[in-house]
mmCIF file of C-alpha atoms in Angstrom:
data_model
loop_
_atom_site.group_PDB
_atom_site.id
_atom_site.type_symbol
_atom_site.label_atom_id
_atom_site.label_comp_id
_atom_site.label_asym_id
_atom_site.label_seq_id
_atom_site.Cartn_x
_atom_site.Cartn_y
_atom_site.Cartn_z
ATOM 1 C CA UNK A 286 6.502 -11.312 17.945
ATOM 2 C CA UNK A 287 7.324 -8.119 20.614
ATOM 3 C CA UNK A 288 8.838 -6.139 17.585
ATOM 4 C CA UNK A 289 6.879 -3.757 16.051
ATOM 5 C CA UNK A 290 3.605 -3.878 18.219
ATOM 6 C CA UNK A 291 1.589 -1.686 21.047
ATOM 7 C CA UNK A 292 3.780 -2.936 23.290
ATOM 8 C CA UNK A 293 7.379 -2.202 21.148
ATOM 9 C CA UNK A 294 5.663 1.440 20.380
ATOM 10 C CA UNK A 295 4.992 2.568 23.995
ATOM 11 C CA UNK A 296 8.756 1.069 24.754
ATOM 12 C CA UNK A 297 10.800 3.396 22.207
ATOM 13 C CA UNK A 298 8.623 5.446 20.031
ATOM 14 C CA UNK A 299 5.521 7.585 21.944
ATOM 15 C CA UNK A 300 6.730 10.399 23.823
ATOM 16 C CA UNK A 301 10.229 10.144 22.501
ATOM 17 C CA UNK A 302 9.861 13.586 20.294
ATOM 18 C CA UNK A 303 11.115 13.828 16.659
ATOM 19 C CA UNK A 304 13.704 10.488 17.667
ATOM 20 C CA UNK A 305 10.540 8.555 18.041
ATOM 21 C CA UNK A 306 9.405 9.530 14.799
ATOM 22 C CA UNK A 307 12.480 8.936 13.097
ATOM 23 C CA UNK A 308 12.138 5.602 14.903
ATOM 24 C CA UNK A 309 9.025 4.807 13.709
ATOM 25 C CA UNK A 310 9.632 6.342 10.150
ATOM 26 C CA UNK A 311 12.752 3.946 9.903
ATOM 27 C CA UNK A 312 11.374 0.974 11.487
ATOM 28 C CA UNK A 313 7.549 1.255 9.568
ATOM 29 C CA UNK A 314 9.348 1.423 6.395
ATOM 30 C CA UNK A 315 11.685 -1.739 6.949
ATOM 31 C CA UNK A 316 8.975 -3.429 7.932
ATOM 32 C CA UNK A 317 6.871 -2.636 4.682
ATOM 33 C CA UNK A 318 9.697 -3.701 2.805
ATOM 34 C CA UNK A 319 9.754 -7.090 4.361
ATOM 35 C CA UNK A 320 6.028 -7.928 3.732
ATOM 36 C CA UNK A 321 4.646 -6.751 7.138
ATOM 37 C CA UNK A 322 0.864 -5.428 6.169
ATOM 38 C CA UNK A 323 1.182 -1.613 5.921
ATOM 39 C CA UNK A 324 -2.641 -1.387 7.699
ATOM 40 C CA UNK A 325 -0.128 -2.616 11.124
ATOM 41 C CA UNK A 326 2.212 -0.079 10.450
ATOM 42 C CA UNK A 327 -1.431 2.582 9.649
ATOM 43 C CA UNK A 328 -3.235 1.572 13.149
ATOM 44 C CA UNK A 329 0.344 1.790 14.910
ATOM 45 C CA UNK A 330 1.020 5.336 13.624
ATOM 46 C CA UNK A 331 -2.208 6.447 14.716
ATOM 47 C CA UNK A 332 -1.738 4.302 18.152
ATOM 48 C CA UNK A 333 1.872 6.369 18.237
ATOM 49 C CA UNK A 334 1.012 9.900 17.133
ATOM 50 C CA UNK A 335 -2.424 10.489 16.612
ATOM 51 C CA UNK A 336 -4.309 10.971 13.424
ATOM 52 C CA UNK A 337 -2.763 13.263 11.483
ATOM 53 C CA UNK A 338 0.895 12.631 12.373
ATOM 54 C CA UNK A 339 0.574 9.186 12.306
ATOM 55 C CA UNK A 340 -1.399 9.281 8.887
ATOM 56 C CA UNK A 341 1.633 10.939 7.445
ATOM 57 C CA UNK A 342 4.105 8.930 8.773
ATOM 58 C CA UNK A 343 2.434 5.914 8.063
ATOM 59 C CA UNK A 344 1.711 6.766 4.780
ATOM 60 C CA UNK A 345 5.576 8.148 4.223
ATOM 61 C CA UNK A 346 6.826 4.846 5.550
ATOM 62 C CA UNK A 347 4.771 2.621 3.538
ATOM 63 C CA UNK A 348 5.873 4.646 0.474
ATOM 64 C CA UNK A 349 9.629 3.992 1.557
ATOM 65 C CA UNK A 350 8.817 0.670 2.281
ATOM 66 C CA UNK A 351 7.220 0.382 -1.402
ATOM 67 C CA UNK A 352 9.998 1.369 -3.096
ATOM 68 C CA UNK A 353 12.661 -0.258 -1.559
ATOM 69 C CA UNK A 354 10.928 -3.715 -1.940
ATOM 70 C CA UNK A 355 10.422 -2.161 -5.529
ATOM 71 C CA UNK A 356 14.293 -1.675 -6.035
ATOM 72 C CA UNK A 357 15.443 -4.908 -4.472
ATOM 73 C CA UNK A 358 13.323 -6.756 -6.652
ATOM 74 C CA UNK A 359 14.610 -4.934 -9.570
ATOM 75 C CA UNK A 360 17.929 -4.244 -8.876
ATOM 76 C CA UNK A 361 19.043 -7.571 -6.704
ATOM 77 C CA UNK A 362 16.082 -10.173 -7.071
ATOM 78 C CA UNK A 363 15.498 -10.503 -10.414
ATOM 79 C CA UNK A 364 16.133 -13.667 -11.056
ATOM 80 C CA UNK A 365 14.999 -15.145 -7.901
ATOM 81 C CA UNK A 366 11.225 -13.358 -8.314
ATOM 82 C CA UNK A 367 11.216 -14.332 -12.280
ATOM 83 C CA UNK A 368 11.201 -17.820 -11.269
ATOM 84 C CA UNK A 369 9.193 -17.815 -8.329
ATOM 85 C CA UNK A 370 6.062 -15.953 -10.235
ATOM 86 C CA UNK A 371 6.837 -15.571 -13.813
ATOM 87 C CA UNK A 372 2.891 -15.899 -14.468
ATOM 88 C CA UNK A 373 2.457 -13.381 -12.210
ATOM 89 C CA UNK A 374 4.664 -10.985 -13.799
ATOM 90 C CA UNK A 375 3.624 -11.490 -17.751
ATOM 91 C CA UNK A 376 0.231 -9.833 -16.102
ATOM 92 C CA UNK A 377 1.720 -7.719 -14.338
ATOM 93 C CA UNK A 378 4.078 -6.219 -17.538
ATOM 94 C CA UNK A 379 0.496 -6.287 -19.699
ATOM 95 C CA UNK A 380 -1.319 -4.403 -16.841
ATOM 96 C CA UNK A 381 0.873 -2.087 -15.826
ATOM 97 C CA UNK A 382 2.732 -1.079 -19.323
ATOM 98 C CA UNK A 383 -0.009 1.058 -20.341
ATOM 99 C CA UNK A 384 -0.468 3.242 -18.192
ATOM 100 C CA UNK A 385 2.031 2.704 -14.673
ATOM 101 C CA UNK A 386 0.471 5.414 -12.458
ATOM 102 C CA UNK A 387 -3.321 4.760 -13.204
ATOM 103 C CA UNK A 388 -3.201 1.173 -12.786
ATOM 104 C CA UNK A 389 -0.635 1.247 -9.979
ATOM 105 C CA UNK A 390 -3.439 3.052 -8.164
ATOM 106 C CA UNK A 391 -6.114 0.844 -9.348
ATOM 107 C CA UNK A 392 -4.324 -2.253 -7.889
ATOM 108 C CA UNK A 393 -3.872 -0.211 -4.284
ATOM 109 C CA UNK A 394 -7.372 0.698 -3.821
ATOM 110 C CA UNK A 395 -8.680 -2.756 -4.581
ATOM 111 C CA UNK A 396 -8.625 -4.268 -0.988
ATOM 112 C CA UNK A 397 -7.776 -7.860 -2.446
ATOM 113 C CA UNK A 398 -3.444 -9.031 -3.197
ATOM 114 C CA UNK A 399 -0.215 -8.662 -1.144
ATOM 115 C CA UNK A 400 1.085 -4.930 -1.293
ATOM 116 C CA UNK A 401 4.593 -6.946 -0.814
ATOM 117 C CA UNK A 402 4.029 -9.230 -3.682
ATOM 118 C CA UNK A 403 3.001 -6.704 -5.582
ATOM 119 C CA UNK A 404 5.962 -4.152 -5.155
ATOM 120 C CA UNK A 405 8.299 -7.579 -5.966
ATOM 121 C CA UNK A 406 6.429 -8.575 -9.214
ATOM 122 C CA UNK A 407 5.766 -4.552 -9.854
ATOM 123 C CA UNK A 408 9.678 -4.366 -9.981
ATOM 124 C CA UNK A 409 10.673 -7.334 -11.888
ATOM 125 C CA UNK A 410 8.154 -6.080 -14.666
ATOM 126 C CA UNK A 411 8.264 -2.592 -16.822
ATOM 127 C CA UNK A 412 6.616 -1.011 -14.775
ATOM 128 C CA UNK A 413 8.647 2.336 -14.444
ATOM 129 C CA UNK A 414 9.514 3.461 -11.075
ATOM 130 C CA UNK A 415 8.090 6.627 -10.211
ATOM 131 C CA UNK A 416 4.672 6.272 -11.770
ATOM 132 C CA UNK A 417 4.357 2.927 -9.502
ATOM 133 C CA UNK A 418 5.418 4.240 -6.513
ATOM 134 C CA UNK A 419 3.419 7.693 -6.897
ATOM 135 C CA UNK A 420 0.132 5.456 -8.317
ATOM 136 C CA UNK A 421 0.782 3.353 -4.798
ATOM 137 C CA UNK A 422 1.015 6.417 -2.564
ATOM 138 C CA UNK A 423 -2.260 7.285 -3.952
ATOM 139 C CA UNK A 424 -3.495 4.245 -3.560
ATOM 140 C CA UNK A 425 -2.254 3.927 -0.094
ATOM 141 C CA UNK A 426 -4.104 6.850 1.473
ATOM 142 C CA UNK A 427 -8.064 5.584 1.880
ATOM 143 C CA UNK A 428 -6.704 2.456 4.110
ATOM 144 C CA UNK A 429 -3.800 4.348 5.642
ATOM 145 C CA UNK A 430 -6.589 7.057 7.161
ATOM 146 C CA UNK A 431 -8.926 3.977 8.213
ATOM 147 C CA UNK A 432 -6.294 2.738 10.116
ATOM 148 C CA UNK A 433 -4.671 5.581 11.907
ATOM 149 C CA UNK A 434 -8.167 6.891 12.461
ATOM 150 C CA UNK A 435 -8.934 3.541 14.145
ATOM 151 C CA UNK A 436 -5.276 3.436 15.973
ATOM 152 C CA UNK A 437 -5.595 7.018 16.667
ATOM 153 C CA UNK A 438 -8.576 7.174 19.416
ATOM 154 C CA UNK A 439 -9.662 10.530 18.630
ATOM 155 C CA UNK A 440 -12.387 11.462 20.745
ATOM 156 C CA UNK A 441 -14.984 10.192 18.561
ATOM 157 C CA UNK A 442 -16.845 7.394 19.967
ATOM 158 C CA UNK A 443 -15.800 3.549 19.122
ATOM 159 C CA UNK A 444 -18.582 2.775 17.026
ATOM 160 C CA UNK A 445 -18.437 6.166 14.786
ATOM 161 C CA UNK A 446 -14.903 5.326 14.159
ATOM 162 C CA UNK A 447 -15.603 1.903 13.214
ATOM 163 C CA UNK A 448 -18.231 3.008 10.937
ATOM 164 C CA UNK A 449 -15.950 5.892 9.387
ATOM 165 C CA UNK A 450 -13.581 3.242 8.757
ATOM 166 C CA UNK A 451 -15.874 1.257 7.187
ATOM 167 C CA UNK A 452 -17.193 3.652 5.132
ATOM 168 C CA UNK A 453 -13.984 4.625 3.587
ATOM 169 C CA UNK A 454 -12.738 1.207 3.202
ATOM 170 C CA UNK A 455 -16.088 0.311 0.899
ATOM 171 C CA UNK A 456 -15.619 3.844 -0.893
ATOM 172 C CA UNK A 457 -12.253 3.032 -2.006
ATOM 173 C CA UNK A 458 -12.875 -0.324 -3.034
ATOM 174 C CA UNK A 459 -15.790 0.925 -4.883
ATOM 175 C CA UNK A 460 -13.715 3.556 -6.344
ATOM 176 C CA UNK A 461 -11.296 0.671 -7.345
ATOM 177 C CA UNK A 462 -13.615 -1.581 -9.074
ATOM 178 C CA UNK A 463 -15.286 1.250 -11.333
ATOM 179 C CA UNK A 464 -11.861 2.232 -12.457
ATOM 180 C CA UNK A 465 -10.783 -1.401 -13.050
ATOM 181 C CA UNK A 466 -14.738 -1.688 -15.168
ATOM 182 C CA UNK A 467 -13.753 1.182 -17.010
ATOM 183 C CA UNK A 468 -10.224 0.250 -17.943
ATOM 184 C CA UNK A 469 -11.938 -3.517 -18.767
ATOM 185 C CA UNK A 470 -14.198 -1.824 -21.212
ATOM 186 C CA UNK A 471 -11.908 0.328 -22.556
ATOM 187 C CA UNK A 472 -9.564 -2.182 -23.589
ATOM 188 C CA UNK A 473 -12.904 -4.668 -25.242
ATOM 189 C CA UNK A 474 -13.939 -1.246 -26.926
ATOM 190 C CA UNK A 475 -10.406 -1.442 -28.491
ATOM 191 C CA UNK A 476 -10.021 -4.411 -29.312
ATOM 192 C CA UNK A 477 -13.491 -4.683 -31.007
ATOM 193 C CA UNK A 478 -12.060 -1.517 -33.462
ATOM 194 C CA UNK A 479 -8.954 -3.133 -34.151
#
């Protein structure tokens, strides 16, 4: 509460120059990495900077944030996460051991899961690090521009933005289930050969 809000953002971020981003960039990407939704830290970067800054910062912060809950999890939680989802993470090392970057960005543009959860069991598992985070980046950008375009305030009005945001949020999800269908049938195609 009061950290990391509207409020927090006018205080020590907007019209505070390149500090302010680095600010932001710094404090977005922490935040990420501690489970706080990255669509707050979208709107807020559009609230801060406008659209396109604050799509790109957002976006670079969440991708920082991504990969250092990615590291901690493999490099320092290991054990911890094993235990607390080991289900979790057999699926995970059967999903994402074919192919890391594809499915990474499957998983992102489905707008169902935890994107902290995720980078925790994504780092316990084989997944290999730079496919993952560059297949989450990916991933990232349909929500990231709904929500700086809706924290932005361009001069569009409400109700066009609202719809834009929609629009793009049932595009990517669309775009997510047809590439989950086709992976789905392409693994029953092979298995039916085998």
């Amino acid at each position: 509460g009061g950290i990391f809000d509207q409020e927090w953002i006018d205080i020590h971020v907007r019209g505070s120059g390149q500090t302010g981003e680095l600010i932001y960039l710094v404090g977005a990407a922490i935040f990420v990495a501690l489970g706080l939704p990255r669509q707050v830290v979208s709107f807020l970067g559009g609230y801060a900077f406008g659209f396109n800054l604050g799509a790109c910062l957002a976006l670079a912060a969440t991708a920082i944030g991504c990969a250092i809950s990615f590291s901690f999890s493999r490099f320092v939680g290991r054990g911890f996460i094993s235990k607390q989802f080991p289900r979790r993470i057999k699926n995970a090392d059967l999903f994402l051991k074919e192919n890391t970057f594809v499915m990474t960005l499957l998983v992102r543009l489905l707008p169902i899961g935890s994107n902290f959860i995720t980078n925790l069991v994504a780092g316990v598992s084989s997944a290999r690090a730079t496919p993952f985070v560059a297949g989450s980046i990916f991933g990232y950008i349909p929500q990231t521009i709904i929500f700086a375009l809706l924290g932005s305030g361009i001069s569009l009005e409400p109700e066009l933005r609202i719809t834009v945001g929609v629009l793009l949020f049932v595009l990517s999800a669309a775009l997510g289930i047809y590439l989950y269908r086709n992976h789905r049938q392409g693994r029953e195609l092979t298995g039916s050969m085998e």
